[in-house]
Coordinates of C-alpha atoms in Angstrom, one line a residue:
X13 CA 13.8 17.5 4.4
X14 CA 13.7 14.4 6.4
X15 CA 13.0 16.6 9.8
X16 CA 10.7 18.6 7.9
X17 CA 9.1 15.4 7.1
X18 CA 8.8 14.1 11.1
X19 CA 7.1 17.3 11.8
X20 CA 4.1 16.1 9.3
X21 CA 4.4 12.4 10.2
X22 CA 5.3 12.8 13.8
X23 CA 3.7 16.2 15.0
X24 CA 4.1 17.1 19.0
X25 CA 1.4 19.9 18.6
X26 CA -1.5 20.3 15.1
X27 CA -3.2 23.4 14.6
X28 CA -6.6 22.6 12.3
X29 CA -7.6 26.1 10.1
X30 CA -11.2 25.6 9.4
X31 CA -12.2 23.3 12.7
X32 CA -15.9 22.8 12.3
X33 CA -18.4 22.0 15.4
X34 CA -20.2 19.3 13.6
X35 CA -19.1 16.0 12.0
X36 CA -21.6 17.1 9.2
X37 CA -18.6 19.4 7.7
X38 CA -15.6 17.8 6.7
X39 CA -13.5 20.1 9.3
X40 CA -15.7 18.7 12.1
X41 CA -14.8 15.3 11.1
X42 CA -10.7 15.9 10.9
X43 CA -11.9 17.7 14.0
X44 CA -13.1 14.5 15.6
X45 CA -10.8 12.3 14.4
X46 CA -7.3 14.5 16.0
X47 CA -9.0 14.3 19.4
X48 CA -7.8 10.6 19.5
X49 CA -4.1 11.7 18.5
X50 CA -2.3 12.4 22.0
X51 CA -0.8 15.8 20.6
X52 CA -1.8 19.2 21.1
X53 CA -4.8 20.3 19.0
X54 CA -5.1 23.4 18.2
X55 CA -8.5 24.0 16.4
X56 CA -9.0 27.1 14.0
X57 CA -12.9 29.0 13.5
X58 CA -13.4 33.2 14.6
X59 CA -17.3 31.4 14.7
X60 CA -16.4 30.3 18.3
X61 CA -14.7 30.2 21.7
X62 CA -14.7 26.0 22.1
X63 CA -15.0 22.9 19.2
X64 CA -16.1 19.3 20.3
X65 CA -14.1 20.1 24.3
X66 CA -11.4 22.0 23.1
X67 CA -10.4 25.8 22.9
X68 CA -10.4 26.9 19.7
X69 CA -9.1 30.4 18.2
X70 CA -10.2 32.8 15.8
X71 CA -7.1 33.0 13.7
X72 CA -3.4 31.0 14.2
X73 CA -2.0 34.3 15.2
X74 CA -4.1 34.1 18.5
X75 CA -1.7 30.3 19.4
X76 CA 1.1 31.3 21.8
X77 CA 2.3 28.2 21.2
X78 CA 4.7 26.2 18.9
X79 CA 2.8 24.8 16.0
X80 CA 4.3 21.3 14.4
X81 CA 1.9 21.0 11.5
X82 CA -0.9 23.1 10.2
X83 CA -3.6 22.0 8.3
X84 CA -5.8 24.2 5.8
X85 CA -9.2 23.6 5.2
X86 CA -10.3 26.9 3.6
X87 CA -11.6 28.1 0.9
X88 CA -8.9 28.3 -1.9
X89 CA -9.4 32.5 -2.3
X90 CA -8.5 32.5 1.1
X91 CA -5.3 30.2 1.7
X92 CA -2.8 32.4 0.3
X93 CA -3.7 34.8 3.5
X94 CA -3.5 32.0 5.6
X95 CA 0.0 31.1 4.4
X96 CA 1.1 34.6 5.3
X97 CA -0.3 34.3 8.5
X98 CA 1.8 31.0 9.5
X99 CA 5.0 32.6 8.7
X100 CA 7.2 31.8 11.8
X101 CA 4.8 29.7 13.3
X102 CA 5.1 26.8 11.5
X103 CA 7.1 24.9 9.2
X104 CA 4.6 22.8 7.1
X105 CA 1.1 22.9 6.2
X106 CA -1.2 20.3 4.6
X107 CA -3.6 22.3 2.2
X108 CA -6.6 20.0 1.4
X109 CA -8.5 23.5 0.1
X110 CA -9.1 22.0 -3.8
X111 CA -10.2 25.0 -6.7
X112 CA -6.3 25.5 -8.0
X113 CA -4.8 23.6 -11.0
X114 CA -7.4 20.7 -11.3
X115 CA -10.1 23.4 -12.4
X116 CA -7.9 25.7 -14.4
X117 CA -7.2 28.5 -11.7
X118 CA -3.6 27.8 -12.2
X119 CA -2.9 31.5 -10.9
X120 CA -3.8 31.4 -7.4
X121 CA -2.1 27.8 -7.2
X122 CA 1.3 29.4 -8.3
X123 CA 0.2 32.4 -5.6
X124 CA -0.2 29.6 -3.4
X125 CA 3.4 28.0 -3.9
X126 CA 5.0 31.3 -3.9
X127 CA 3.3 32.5 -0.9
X128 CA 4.7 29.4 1.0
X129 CA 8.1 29.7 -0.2
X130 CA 7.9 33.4 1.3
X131 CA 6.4 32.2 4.6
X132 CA 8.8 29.6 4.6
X133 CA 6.3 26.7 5.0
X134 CA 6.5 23.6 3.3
X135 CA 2.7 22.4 1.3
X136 CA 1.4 19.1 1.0
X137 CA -1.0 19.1 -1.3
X138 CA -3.1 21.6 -2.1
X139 CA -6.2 19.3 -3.5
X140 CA -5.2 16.8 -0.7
X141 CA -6.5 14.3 2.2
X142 CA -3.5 14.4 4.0
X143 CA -2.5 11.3 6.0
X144 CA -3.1 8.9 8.3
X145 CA -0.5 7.3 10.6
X146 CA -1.7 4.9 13.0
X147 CA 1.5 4.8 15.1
X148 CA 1.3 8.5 16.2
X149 CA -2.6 8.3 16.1
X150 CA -2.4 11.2 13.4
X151 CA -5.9 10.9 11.4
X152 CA -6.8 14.1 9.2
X153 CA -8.7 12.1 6.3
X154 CA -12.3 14.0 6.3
X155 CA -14.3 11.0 5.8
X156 CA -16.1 9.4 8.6
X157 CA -14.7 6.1 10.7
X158 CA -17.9 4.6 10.1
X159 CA -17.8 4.9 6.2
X160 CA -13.9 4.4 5.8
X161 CA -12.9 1.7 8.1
X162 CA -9.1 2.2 8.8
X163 CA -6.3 -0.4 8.9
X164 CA -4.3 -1.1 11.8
X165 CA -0.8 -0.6 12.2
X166 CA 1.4 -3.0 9.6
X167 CA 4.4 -2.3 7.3
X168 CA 3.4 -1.2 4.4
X169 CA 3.6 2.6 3.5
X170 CA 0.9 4.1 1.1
X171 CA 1.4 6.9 -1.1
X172 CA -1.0 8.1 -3.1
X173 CA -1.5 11.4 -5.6
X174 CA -5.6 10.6 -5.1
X175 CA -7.4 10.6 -2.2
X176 CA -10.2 8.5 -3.5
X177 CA -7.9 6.1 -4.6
X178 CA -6.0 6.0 -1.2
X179 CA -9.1 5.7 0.4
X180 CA -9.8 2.9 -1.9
X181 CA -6.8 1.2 -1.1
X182 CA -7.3 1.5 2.7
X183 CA -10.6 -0.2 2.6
X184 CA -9.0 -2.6 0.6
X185 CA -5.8 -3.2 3.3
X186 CA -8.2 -3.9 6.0
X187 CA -9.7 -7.1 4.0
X188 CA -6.9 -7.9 3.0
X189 CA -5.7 -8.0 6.3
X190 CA -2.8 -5.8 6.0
X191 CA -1.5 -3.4 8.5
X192 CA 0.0 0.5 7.0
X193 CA 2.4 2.1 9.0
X194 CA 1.6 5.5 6.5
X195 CA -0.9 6.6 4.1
X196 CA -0.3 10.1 2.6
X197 CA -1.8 11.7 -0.6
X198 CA -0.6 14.8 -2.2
X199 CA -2.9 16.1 -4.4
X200 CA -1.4 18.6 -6.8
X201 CA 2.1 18.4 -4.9
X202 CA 3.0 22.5 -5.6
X203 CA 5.8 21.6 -3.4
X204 CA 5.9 18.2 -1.3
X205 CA 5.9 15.5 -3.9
X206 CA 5.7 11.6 -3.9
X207 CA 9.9 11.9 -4.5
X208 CA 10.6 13.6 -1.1
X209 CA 7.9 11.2 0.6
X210 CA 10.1 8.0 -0.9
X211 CA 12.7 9.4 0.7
X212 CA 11.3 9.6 4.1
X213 CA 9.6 6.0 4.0
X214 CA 13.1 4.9 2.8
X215 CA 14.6 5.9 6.1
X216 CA 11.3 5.3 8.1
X217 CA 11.9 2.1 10.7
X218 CA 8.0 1.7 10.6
X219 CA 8.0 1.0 6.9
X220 CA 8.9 -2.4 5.2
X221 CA 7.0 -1.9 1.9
X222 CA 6.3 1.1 0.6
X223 CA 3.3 1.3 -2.3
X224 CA 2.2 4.5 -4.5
X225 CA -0.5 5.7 -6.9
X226 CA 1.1 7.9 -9.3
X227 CA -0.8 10.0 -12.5
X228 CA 2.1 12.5 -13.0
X229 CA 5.4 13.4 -12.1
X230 CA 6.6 16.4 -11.9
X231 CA 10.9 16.3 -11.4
X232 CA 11.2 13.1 -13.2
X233 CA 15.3 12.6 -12.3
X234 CA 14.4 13.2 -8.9
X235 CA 11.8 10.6 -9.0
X236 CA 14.3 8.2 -10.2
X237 CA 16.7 8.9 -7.9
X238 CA 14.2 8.9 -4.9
X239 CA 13.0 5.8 -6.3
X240 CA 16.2 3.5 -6.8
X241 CA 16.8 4.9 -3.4
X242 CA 13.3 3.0 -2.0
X243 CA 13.7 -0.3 -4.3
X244 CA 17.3 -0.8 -3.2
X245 CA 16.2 -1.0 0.4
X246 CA 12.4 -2.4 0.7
X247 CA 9.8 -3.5 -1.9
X248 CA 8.5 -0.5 -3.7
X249 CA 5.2 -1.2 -6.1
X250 CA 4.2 1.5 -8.5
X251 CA 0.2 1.6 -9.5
X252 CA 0.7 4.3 -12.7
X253 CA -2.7 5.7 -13.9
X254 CA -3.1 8.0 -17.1
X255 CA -1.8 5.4 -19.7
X256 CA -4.2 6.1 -22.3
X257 CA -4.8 9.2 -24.0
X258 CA -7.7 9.9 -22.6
X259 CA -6.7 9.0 -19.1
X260 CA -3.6 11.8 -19.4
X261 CA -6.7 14.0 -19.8
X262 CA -8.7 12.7 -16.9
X263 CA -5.3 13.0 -14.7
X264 CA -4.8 16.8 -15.8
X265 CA -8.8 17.2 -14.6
X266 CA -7.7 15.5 -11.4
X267 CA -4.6 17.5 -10.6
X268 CA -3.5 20.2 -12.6
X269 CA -0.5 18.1 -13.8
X270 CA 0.1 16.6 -17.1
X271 CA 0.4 12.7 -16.9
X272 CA 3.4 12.8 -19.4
X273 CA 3.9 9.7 -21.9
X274 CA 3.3 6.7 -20.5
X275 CA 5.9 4.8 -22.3
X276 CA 8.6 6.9 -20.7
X277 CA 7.5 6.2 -17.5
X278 CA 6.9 2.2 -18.0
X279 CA 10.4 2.2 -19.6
X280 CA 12.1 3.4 -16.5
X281 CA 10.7 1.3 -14.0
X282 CA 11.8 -1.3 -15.9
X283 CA 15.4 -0.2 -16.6
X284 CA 16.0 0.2 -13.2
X285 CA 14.0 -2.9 -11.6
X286 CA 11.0 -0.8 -9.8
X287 CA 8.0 -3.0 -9.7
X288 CA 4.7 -2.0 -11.5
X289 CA 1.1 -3.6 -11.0
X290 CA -0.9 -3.9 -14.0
X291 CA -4.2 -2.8 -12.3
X292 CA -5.8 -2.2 -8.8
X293 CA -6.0 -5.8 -8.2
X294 CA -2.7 -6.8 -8.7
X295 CA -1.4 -3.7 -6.6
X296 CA -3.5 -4.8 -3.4
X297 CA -2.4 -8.6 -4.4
X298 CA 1.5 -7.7 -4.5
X299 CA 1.3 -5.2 -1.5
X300 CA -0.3 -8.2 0.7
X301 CA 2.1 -10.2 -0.7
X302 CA 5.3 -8.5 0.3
X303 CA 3.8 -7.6 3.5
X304 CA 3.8 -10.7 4.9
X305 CA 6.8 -12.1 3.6
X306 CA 10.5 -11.3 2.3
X307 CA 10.6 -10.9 -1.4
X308 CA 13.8 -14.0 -2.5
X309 CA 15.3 -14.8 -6.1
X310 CA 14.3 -17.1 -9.1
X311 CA 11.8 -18.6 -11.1
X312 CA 11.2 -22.1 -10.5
X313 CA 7.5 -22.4 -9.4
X314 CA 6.0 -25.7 -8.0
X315 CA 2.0 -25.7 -8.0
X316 CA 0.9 -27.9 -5.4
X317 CA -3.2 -28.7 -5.8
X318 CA -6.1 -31.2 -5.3
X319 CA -7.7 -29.8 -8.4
X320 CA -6.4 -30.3 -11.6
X321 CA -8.5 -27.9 -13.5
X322 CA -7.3 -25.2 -10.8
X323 CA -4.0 -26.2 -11.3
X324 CA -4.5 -26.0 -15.4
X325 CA -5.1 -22.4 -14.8
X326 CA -2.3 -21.3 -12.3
X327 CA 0.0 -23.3 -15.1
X328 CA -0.8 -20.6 -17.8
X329 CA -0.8 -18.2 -15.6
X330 CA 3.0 -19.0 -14.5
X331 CA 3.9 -18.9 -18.5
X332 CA 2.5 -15.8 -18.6
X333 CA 4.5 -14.2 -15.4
X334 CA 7.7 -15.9 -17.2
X335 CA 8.0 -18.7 -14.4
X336 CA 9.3 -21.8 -14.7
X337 CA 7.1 -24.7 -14.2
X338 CA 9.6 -27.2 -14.3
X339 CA 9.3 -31.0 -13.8
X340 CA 9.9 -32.8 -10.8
X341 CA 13.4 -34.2 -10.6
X342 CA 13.1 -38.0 -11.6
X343 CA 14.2 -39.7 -8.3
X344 CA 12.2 -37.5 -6.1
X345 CA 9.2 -38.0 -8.2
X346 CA 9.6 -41.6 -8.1
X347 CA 9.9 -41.5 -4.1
X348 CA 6.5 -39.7 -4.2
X349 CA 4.9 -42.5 -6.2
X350 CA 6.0 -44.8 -3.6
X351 CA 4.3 -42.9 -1.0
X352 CA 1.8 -41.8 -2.6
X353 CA -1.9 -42.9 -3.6
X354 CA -1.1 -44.6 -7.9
X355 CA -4.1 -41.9 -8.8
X356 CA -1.8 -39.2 -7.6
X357 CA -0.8 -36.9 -10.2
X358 CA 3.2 -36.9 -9.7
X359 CA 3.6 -33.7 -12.0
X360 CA 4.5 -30.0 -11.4
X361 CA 1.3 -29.2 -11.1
X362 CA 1.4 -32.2 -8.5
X363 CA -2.2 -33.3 -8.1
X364 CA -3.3 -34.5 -4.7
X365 CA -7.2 -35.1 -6.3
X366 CA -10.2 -35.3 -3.8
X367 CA -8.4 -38.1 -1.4
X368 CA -6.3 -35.6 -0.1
X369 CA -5.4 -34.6 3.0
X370 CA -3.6 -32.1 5.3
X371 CA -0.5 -33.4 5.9
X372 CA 0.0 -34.5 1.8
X373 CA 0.6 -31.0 1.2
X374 CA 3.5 -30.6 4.1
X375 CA 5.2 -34.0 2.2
X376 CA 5.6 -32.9 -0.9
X377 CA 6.5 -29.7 0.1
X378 CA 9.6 -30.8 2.2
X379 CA 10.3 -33.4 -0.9
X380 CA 10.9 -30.7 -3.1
X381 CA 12.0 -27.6 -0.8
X382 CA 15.2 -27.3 -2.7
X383 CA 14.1 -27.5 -6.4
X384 CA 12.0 -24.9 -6.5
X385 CA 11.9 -20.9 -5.9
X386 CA 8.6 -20.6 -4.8
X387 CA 4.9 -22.3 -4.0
X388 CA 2.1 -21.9 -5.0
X389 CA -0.5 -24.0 -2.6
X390 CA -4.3 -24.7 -4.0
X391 CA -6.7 -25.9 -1.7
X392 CA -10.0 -26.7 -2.7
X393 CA -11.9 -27.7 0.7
X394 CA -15.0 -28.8 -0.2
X395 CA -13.4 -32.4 0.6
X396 CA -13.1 -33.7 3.8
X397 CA -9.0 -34.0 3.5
X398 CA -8.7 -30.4 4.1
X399 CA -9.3 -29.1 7.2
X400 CA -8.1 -25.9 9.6
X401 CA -5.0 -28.0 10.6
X402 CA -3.4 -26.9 6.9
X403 CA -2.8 -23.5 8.2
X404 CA 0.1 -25.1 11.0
X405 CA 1.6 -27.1 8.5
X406 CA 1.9 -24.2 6.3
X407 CA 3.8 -22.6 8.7
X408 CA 6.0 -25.0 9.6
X409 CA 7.0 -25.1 6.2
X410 CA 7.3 -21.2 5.3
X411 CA 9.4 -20.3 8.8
X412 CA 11.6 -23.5 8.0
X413 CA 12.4 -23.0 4.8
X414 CA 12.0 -18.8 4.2
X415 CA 11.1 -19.8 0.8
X416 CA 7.9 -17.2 -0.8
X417 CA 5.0 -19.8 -0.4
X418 CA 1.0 -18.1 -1.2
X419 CA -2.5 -19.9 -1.4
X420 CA -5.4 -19.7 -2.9
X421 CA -8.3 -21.5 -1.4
X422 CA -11.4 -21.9 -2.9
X423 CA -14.8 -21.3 -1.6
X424 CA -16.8 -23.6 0.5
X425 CA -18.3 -24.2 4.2
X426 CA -14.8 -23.7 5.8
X427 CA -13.3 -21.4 3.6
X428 CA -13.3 -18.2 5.9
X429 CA -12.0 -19.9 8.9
X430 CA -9.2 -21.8 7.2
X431 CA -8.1 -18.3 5.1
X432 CA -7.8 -16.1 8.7
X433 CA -6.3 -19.3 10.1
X434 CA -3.4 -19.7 7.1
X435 CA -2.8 -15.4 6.9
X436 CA -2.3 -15.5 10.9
X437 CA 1.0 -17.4 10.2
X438 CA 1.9 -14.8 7.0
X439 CA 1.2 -16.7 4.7
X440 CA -1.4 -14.5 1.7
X441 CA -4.4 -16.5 0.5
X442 CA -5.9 -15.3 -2.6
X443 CA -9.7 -16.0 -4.3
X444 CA -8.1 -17.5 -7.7
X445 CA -5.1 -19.1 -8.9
X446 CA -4.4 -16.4 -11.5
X447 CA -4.1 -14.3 -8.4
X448 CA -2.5 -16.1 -6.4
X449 CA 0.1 -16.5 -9.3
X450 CA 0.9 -12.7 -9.9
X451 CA 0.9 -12.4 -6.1
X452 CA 4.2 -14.9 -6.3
X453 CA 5.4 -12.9 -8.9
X454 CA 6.0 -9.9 -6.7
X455 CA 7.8 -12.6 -4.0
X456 CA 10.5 -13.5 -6.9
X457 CA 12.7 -11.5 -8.7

């Protein structure tokens, strides 16, 4: 399977089944977007002799030549033919036709599976966007570069059974500033499911993180297995949707596959350590998170701030993520006094207050570099203390020390700067304490 996998990942040669002239039809814009890739396109319409440049062909059968990966985009009364058709031409084929499961015409989608395991092709999908792998220059998403802005290449693996919400996510990368080195969906996964994808990303060099939206799973041993195999080897974040009642529903609209009980599931993860995010926020928060830095072991949080009320609110938020907000060790705290301002706040949160400045932070942060598991950094610049040389001392601190450190800064004039100043050294800022808090949470086991 992991072979099978390269050919979908890593394709020498694509051949596109429903190639479109125009960027106004979703097969025009897959189209337009595999010119870029540096592979042999092979584009797919009876309508005409050339696409965008390139020769096309009225059927696959007309390709003398090896075919890597085939992609479908037909409609669904018509891929079962096309399946035949790639028999011996091809061992796997993307299907993004939708009109199976996720509208009741569960029939032709076990036609469809069948037909494939006949042909001996592989299916992602069908109901699928298919992937997007900047390191091989592989786009077949059929949304436009100019509405969905892609991330660069990164670490951080994205799996997703929707293609809104993958498309969601990507957005959401590129803000974040975080590099993918995958993003795959697959759809109704009649055959290639989000197990055998783990299991590729766990072997996959490009991949240090691997994140996935899941509403059902179909093999659930399998998944397990698949999964452990992940966790034990990078950070893998599960986003599960289809909790409620009513959202099992919506996910069996969405798919064709039941959602299954959501307990279960939730149970699982935790039995055998496997990270889940609570929400959409929190899975782009964690993912960013343990991008940029190596996940370590413990509990003991120090909040470092120059507001108190902002460091009120990461406090709770640490007793609510089970960390351990303990007090400063006497003797160092007492050093601090000495070298400190008296209106200092020596606490755990240690409050710096408005006379701050840059080069506080690094101090107390070398003070107390063994006493604590992790740090949490609040900067409020809207004093003059704070300034863009922060970011540096950061640094200094984080590659010394390899100790999960995150920010949050709040807004002001400077605020923009300073953030793409303090993330160029990997180090995550995030918009709130509270968030900046559950972002730790996925640095510390």
């Amino acid at each position: 399977m992991l072979k099978l996998l390269d050919s979908l990942f890593n394709p020498k040669s694509i051949a596109l089944i429903g190639a479109a002239h125009s960027e106004k039809k979703l097969g025009g814009i897959v189209l337009k977007n595999l010119l870029q890739y540096k592979g042999k396109v092979y584009p797919v319409n009876p309508k005409y002799s050339e696409l965008m440049g390139v020769k096309a062909y009225p059927s696959v059968e007309e390709i003398d030549s090896t075919i890597d990966l085939a992609i479908i985009m037909r409609p669904a009364s018509e891929v079962v033919e096309l399946l035949k058709q790639l028999s011996g031409r091809t061992k796997i084929v993307i299907v993004v036709t939708s009109g199976f499961s996720e509208v009741g015409a569960s029939q032709l989608q076990n036609e469809v599976k069948e037909a494939g395991r006949e042909a001996g092709v592989r299916i992602l999908g069908p109901n699928c966007m298919g992937l997007y792998n900047p390191y091989a220059g592989i786009d077949t998403f059929f949304l436009p570069t100019d509405r969905l802005l892609r991330p660069g290449k990164g670490n951080v693996a994205m799996v997703s059974q929707s293609g809104a919400v993958i498309s969601c996510l990507m957005s959401a990368m590129k803000s974040a500033n975080v590099g993918v080195s995958k993003a795959v969906t697959y759809g109704n996964a009649v055959d290639i499911d989000e197990s055998d994808l783990f299991e590729y990303l766990a072997n996959d060099a490009q991949t240090d993180v691997v994140i996935s939206y899941i509403e059902s799973v179909g093999d659930g041993r399998k998944f397990i297995d698949r999964a452990k195999m992940v966790s034990k080897r990078k950070p893998l974040i599960i986003l599960k949707a289809g909790k409620s009642q009513t959202g099992q529903t919506a996910a069996f609209s969405h798919t064709g596959r039941l959602a299954g009980r959501y307990e279960v599931f939730r149970s699982i993860l935790k039995q055998f350590g496997i990270r889940e995010a609570a929400n959409m926020d929190d899975f782009i928060d964690s993912a960013k998170a343990v991008s940029y830095q190596r996940p370590s072991r413990g509990s003991r949080v120090l909040i470092v701030t120059n507001g108190g009320g902002s460091g009120v609110l990461a406090t709770d938020e640490c007793m609510r993520q089970e960390f351990d907000v303990m007090k400063l060790p006497k003797q160092k705290a007492a050093e601090l006094r000495e070298m400190f301002p008296p209106f200092y706040g020596i606490n755990n949160p240690l409050d710096l207050t408005g006379q701050v400045t840059d080069e506080d932070y690094l101090t107390v942060l070398n003070k107390l570099r063994d006493d604590y598991d992790g740090f949490l950094i609040i900067a409020l610049p809207n004093v003059l203390g704070i300034t863009e040389k922060l970011a540096p001392l950061l640094a200094e601190f984080k590659d010394s020390y390899k100790k999960p450190v995150v920010v949050h800064v709040a807004e002001s004039g400077i605020t923009a700067k300073l953030v793409a100043l303090i993330e160029q050294t990997r180090v995550p800022v995030y918009p709130s304490p509270e968030r900046a808090v559950r972002a730790l949470k996925a640095l510390l086991d």
